[in-house]
Short mmCIF file of C-alpha atoms in Angstrom, two decimals:
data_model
loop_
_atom_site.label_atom_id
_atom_site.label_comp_id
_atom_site.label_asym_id
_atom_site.label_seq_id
_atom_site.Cartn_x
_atom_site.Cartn_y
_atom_site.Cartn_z
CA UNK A 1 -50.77 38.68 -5.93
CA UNK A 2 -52.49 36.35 -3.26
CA UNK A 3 -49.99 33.58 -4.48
CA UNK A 4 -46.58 35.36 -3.74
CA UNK A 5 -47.01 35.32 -0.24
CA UNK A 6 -47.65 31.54 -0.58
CA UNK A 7 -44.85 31.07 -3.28
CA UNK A 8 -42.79 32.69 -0.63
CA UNK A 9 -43.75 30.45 1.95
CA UNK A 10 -43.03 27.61 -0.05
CA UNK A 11 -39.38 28.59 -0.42
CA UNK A 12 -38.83 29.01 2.94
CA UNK A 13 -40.18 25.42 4.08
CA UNK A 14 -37.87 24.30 1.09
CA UNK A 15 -34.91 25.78 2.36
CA UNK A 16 -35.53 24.84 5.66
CA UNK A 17 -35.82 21.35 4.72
CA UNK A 18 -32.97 21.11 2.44
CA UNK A 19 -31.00 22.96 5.80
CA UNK A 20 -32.30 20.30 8.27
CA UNK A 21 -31.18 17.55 5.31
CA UNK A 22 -27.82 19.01 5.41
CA UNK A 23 -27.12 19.68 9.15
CA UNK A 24 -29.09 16.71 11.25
CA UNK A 25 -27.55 15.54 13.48
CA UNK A 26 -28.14 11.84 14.61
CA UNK A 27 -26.05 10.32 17.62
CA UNK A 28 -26.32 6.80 16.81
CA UNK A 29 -23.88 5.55 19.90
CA UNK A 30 -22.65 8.95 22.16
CA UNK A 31 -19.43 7.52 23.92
CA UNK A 32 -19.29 4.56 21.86
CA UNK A 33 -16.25 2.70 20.61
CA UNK A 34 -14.51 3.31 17.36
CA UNK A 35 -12.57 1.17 14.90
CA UNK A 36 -11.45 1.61 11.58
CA UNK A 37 -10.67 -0.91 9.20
CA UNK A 38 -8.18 0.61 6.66
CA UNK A 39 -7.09 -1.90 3.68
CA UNK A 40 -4.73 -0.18 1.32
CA UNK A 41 -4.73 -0.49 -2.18
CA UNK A 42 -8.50 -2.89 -1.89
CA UNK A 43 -10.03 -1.51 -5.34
CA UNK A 44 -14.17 -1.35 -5.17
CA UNK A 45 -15.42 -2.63 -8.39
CA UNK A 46 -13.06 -5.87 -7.35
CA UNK A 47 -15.30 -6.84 -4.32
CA UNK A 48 -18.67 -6.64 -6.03
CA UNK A 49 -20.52 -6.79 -2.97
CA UNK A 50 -23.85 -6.09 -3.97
CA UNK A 51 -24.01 -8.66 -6.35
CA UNK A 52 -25.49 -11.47 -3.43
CA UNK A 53 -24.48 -14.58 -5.27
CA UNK A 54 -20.74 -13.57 -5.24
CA UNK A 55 -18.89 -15.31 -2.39
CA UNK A 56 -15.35 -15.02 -3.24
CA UNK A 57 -15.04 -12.50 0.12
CA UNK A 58 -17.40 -13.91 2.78
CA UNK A 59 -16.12 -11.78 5.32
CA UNK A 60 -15.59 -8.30 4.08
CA UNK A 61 -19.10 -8.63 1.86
CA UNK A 62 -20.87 -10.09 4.68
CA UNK A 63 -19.62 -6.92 6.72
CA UNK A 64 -20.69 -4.77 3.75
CA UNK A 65 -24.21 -5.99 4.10
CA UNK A 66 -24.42 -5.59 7.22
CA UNK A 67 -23.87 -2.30 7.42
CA UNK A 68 -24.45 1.00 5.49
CA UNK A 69 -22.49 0.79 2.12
CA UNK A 70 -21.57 3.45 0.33
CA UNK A 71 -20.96 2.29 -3.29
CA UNK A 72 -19.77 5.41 -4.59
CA UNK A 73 -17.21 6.51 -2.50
CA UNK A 74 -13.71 7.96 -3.34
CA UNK A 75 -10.18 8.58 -1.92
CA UNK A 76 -8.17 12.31 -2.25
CA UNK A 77 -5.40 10.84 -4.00
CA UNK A 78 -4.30 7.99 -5.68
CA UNK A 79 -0.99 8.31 -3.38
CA UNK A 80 -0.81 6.58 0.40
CA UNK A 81 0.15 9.41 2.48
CA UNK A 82 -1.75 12.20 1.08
CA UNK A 83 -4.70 10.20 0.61
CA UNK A 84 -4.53 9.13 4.23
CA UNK A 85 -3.44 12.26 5.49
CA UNK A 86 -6.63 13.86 4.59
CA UNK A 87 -8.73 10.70 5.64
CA UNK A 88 -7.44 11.31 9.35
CA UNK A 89 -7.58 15.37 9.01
CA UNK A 90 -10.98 15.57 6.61
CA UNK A 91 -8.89 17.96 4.46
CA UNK A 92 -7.68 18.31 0.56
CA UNK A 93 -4.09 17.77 -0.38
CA UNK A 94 -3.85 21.67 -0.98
CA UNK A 95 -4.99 22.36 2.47
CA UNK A 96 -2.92 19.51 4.62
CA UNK A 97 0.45 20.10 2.44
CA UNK A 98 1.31 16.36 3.21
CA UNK A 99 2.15 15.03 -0.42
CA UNK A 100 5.09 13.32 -0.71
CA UNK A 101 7.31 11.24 1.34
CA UNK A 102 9.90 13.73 2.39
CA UNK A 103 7.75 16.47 2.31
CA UNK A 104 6.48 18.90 4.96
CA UNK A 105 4.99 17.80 7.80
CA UNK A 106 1.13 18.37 9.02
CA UNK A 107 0.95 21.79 10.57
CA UNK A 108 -0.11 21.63 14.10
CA UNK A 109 -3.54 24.08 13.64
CA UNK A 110 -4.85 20.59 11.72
CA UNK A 111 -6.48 18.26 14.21
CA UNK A 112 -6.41 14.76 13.44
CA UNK A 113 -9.18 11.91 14.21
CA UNK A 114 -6.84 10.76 17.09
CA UNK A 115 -6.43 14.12 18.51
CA UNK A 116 -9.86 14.54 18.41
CA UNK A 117 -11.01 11.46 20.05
CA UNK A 118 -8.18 11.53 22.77
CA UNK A 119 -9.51 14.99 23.60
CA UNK A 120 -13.24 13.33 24.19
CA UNK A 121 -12.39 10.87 26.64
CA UNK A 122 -10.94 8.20 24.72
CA UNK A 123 -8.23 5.72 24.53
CA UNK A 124 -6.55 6.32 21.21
CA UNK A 125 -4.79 3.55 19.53
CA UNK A 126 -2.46 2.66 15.55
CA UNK A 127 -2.10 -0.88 14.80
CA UNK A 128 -0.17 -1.18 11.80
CA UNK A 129 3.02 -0.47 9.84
CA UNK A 130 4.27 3.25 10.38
CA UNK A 131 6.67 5.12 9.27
CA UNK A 132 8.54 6.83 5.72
CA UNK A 133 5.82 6.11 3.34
CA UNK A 134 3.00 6.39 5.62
CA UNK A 135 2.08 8.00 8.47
CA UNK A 136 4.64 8.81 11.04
CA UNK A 137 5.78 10.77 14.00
CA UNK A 138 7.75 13.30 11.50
CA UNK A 139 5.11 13.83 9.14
CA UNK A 140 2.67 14.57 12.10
CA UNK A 141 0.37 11.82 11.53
CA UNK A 142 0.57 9.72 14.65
CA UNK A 143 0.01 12.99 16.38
CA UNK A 144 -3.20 11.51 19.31
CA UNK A 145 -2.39 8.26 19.75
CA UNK A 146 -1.78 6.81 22.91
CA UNK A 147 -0.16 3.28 22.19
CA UNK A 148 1.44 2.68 18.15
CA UNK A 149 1.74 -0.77 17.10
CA UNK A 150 3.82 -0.97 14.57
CA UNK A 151 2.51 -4.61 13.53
CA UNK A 152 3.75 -5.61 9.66
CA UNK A 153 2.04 -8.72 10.22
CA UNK A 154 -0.90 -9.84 8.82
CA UNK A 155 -4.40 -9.30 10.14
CA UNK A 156 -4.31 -12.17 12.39
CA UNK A 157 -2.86 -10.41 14.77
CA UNK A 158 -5.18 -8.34 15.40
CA UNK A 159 -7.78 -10.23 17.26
CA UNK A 160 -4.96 -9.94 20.16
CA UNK A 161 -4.42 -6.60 19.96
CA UNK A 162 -8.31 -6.35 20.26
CA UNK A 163 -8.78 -8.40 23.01
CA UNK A 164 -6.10 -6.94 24.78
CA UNK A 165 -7.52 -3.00 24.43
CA UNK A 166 -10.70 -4.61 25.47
CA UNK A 167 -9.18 -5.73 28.30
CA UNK A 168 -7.73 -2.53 29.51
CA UNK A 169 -10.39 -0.25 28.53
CA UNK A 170 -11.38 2.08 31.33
CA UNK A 171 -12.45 4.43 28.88
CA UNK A 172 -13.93 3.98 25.28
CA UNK A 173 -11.33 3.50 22.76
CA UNK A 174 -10.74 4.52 18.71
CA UNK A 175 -8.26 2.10 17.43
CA UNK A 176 -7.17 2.50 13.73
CA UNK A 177 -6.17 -0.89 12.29
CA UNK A 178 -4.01 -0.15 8.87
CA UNK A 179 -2.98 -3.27 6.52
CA UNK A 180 -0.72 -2.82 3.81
CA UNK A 181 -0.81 -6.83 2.49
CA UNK A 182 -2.38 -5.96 -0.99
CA UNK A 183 0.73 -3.99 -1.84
CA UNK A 184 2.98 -5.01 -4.36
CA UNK A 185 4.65 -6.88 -4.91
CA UNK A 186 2.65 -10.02 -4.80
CA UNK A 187 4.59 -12.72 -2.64
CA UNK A 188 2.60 -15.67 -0.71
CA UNK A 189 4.03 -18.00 1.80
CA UNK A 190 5.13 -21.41 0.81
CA UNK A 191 1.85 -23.14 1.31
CA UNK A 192 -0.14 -20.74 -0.24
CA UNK A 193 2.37 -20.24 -3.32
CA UNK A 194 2.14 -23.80 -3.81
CA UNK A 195 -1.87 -23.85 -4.32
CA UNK A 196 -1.37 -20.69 -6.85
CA UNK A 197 1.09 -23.15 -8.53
CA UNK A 198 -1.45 -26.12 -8.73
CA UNK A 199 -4.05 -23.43 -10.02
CA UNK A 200 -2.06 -22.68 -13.12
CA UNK A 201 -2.43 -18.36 -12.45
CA UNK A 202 0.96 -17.51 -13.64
CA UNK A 203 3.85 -18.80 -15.65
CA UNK A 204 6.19 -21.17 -13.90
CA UNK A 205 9.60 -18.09 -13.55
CA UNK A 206 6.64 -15.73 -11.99
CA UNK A 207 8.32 -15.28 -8.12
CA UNK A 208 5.50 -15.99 -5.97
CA UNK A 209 7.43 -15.98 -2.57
CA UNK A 210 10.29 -13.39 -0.97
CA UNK A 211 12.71 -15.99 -1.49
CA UNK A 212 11.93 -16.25 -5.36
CA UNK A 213 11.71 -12.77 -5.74
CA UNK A 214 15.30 -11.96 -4.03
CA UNK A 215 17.22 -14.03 -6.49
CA UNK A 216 16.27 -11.58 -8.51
CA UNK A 217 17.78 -8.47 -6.61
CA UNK A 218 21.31 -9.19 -6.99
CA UNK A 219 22.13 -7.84 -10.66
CA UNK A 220 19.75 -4.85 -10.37
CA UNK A 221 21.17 -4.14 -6.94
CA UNK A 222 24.59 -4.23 -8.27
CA UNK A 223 23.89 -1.89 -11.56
CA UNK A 224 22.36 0.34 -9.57
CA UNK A 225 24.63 0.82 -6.30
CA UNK A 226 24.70 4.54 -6.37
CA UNK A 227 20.62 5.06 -6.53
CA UNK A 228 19.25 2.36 -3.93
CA UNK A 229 22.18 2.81 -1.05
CA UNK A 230 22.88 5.71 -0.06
CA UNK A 231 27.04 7.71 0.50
CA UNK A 232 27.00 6.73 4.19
CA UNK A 233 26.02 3.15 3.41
CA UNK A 234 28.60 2.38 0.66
CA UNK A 235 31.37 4.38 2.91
CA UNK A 236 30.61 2.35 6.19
CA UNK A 237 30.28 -1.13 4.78
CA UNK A 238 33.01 -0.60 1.65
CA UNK A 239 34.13 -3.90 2.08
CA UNK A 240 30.64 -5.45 0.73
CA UNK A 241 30.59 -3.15 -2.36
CA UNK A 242 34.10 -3.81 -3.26
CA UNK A 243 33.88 -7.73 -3.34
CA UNK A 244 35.07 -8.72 -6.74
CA UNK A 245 33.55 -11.76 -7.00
CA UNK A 246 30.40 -10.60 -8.85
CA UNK A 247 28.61 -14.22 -7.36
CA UNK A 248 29.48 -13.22 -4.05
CA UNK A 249 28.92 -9.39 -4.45
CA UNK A 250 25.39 -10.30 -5.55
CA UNK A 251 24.86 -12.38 -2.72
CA UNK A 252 26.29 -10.04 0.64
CA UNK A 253 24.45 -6.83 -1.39
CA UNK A 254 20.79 -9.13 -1.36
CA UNK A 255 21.90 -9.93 2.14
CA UNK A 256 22.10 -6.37 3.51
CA UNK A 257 19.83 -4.95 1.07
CA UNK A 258 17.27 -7.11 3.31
CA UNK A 259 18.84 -7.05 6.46
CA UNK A 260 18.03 -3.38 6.57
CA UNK A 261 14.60 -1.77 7.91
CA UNK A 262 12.42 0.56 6.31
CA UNK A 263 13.66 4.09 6.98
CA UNK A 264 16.90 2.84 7.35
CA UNK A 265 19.59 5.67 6.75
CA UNK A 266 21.23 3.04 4.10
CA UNK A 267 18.66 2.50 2.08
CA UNK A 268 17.10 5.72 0.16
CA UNK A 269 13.73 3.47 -0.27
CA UNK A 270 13.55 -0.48 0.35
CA UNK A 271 10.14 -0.86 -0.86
CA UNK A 272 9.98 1.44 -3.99
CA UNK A 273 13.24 -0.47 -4.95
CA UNK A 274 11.76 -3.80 -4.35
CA UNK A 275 8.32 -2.55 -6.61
CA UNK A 276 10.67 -1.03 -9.62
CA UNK A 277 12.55 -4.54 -9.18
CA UNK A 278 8.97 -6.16 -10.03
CA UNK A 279 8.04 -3.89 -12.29
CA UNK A 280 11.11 -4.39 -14.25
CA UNK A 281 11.27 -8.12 -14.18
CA UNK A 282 8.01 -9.34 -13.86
CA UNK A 283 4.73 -6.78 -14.64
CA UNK A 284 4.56 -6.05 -17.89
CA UNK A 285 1.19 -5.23 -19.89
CA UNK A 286 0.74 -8.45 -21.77
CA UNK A 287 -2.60 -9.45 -21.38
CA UNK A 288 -1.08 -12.93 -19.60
CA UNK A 289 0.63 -10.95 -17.60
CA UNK A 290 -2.39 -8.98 -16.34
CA UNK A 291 -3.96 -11.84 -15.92
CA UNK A 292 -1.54 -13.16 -13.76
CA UNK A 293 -1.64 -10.21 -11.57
CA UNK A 294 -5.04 -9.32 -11.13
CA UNK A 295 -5.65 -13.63 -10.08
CA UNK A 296 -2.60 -12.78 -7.74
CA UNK A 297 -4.77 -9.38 -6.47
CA UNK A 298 -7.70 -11.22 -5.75
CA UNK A 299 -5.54 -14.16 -4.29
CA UNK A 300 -4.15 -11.27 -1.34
CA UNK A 301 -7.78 -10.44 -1.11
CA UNK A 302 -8.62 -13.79 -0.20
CA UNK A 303 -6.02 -14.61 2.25
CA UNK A 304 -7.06 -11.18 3.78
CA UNK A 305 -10.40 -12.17 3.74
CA UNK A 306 -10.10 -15.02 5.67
CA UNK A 307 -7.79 -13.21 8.07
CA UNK A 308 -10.73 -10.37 8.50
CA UNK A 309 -12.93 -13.46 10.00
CA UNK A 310 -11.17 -14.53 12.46
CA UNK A 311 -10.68 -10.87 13.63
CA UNK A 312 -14.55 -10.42 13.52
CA UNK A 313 -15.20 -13.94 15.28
CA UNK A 314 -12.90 -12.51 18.08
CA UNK A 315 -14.87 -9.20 18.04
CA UNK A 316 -18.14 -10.81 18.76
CA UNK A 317 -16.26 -13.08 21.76
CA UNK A 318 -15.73 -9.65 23.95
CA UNK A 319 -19.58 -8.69 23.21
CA UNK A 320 -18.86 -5.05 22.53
CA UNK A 321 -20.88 -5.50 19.24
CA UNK A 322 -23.56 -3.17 20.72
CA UNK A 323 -20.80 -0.04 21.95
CA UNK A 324 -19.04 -0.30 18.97
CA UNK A 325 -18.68 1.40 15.57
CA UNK A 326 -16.88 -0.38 12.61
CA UNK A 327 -15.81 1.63 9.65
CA UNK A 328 -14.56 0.06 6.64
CA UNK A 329 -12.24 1.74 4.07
CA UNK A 330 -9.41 2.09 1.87
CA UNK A 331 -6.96 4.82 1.38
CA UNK A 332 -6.61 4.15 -2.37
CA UNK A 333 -7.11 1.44 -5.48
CA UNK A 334 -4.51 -0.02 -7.60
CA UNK A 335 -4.07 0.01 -11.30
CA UNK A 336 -3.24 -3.31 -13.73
CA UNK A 337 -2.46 -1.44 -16.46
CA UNK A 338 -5.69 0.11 -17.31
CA UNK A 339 -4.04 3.64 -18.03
CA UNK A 340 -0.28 2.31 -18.67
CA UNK A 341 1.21 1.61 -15.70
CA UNK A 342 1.18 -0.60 -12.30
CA UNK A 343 0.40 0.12 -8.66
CA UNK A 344 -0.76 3.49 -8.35
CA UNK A 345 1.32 6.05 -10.18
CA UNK A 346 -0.02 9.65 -11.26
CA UNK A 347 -3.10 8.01 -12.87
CA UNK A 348 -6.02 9.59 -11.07
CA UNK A 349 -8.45 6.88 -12.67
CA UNK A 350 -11.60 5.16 -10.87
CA UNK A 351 -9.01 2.19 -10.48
CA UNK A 352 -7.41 3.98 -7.58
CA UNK A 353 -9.57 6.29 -6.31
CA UNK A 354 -12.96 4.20 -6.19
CA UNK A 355 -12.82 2.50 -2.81
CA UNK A 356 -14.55 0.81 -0.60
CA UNK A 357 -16.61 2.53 2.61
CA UNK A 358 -19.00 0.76 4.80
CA UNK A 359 -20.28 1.96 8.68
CA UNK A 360 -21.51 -0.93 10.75
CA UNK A 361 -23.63 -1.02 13.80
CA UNK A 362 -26.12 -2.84 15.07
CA UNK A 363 -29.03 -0.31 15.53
CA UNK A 364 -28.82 1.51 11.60
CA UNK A 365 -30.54 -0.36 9.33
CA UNK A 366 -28.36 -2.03 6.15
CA UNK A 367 -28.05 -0.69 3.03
CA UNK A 368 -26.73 0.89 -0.16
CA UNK A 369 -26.18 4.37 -0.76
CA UNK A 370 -25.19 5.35 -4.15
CA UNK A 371 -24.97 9.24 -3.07
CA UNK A 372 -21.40 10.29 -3.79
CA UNK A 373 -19.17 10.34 -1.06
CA UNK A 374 -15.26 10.54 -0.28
CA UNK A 375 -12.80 9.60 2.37
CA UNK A 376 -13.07 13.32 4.14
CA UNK A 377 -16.58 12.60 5.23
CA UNK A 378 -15.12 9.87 7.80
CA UNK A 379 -14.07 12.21 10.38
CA UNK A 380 -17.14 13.98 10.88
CA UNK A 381 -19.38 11.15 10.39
CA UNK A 382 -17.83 9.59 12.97
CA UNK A 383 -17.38 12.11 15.16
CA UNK A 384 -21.44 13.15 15.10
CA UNK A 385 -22.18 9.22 15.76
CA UNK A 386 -20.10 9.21 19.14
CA UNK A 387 -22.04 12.67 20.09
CA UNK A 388 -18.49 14.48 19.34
CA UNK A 389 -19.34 17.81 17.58
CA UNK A 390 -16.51 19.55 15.38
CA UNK A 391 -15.76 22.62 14.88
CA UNK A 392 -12.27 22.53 13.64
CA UNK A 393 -11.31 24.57 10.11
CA UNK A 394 -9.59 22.39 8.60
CA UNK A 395 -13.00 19.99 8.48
CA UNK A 396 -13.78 19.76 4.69
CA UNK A 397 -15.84 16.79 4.72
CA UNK A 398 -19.56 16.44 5.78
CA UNK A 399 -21.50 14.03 8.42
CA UNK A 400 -22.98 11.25 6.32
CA UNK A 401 -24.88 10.36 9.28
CA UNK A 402 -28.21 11.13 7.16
CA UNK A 403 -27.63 7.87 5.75
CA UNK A 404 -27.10 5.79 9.11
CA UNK A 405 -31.21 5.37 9.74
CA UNK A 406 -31.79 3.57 12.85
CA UNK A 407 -34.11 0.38 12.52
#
């Protein structure tokens, strides 16, 4: 009997310790700057960070080690737009309702990151390709933002955009920069096609620039009028998809197939008909071929690489290294066949949904956390770090910020 009370005691201090565990808070930077790195489709058992003899991504491993890595993160879906949906809302598929393309759009009782941050004081910014298969102003998921920068380039262009927020800032600023260059399919410029060539990766007919791969179009296009353009399309411009020269008809359909942009109300869906194209002609799951692909994978990764450090060499230039958060992440993985199919189909595998998450700042101390996380924990990790507290429903993630020790 004179142990209960102890035993009791014991409890308590457990629980309250486990409690503290759970709900510390740390603000690591209150007011601070905030930008996210998203890389679609980067797959995290193709990086191999932790391995410190691997060099084959300087830039995006010698972030990683920088920072606080945590190598056991996942994404909410193996599909874009969900899966970023509830990155930027912290909430499951079932509870955002954003799962397909043309499907609802993001009720307005779910705050987003940008919302949230734009509410706080800050400047809120999108840099990167918007719109149909991502987020948009229809689907509700540009809903915050201050400037959108639709940029389809490549992350080069980003150090501008950088410099000139920096610039401007009266206020602290949350930019999210989004790159979608690891999609498929795989196409290179002309220089860098031609050192792919030299390396021997793929077979010589493998299309390795746009202007191999849209040779290809016209006799798909042309068998399958009715299910890439839409009624209005075929209606207005009859006099292209009447041409009886089948030479010429291949060539004016290639022509306006390309000459149209995404979300245009002629095309039902210019890049899923450019990735079934691929698919078709090109990815199939010979082991050669699989080969080929994953060299062409880590190729994009490369060039992406090397892309991410001039961005980062610009970034220390404005010396706001020390007000600044840097989050690194992906919305989703890619598959090469590993479950029977390419890109990222209804195959929720570690292939696409094991990605890559790393938090960078100068005063937490590097390192590797294999604790399990997932994408939802962003927005209210985050959000505690810049002395933003949350209190939002639809917040289904939880403050990893336990993890971000100081030095």
């Amino acid at each position: 009997t004179v142990y209960m009370p102890l035993a009791i005691l014991l409890i308590l201090l457990s629980v309250i310790t486990i409690s503290t565990f759970n709900k510390k808070k740390i603000d690591v930077c209150p007011k601070c700057n905030l930008i996210i790195i998203d890389i679609d489709a980067l797959r995290q058992d193709v990086l191999d960070c932790a391995d410190l003899g691997i060099n084959m991504f300087p830039s995006i491993c010698g972030f990683i080690r920088k920072g606080v890595y945590f190598s056991n993160n996942y994404s909410l879906s193996q599909l874009t737009l969900t899966s970023i949906m509830s990155t930027i809302t912290s909430s499951y598929p079932a509870d955002h309702g954003v799962d397909r393309e043309r499907g609802p759009s993001l009720s307005e009782k779910i705050i987003t990151i940008a919302e949230e941050f734009k509410k706080n004081g800050y400047s809120t910014y999108w840099v990167g390709p918007y719109g149909f298969w991502t987020l948009s102003k229809e689907n509700g998921g540009l809903r915050g933002y201050d400037v959108l920068w639709n940029d389809v380039g490549d992350i080069g262009s980003w150090s501008g955009k950088l410099k000139r927020i920096n610039l401007a800032a009266k206020q602290p600023f949350y930019i999210h920069f989004y790159s979608t260059q690891l999609e498929l399919p795989f196409l290179f410029s002309l220089q860098d096609a031609d050192k792919i060539r030299k390396e021997k990766l793929c077979s010589e007919s493998f299309p390795l620039t746009e202007q191999e791969f849209k040779l290809s179009l016209g006799e798909f296009l042309i068998v399958n009028i009715k299910n890439v353009f839409t009624p209005f399309a075929i209606e207005v411009n009859n006099e292209i998809f009447t041409i009886e020269n089948k030479s010429l008809l291949k060539q004016r359909i290639i022509d306006f197939f390309y000459n149209q942009p995404s979300g245009s109300s002629y095309i039902y869906d210019k890049w899923h008909t450019k990735l079934e194209i691929y698919r078709l002609l090109y990815a199939n799951s010979k082991d050669s071929t699989v080969n080929c692909l994953k060299s062409l994978y880590e190729e994009k990764i490369k060039i992406l690489d090397n892309s991410l450090s001039e961005f980062f060499s610009e970034f220390n230039k404005l010396y706001i290294s020390t007000n600044t958060i840097i989050v690194l992440m992906s919305d989703r993985g890619i598959e090469f066949f590993e479950h029977g199919s390419l890109g990222h189909n209804n195959n929720p595998h570690d292939e696409l949904l094991s990605v890559p998450l790393a938090v960078y700042f100068p005063k937490v101390k590097p390192r590797i956390v294999s604790r399990q996380s997932q994408n939802i924990d962003i927005f209210p990790t985050i959000s505690n770090l810049v002395g933003i507290s949350l209190s939002h429903r639809n917040i289904k993630g939880e403050s990893l910020n336990y993890f971000l020790k100081e030095r």
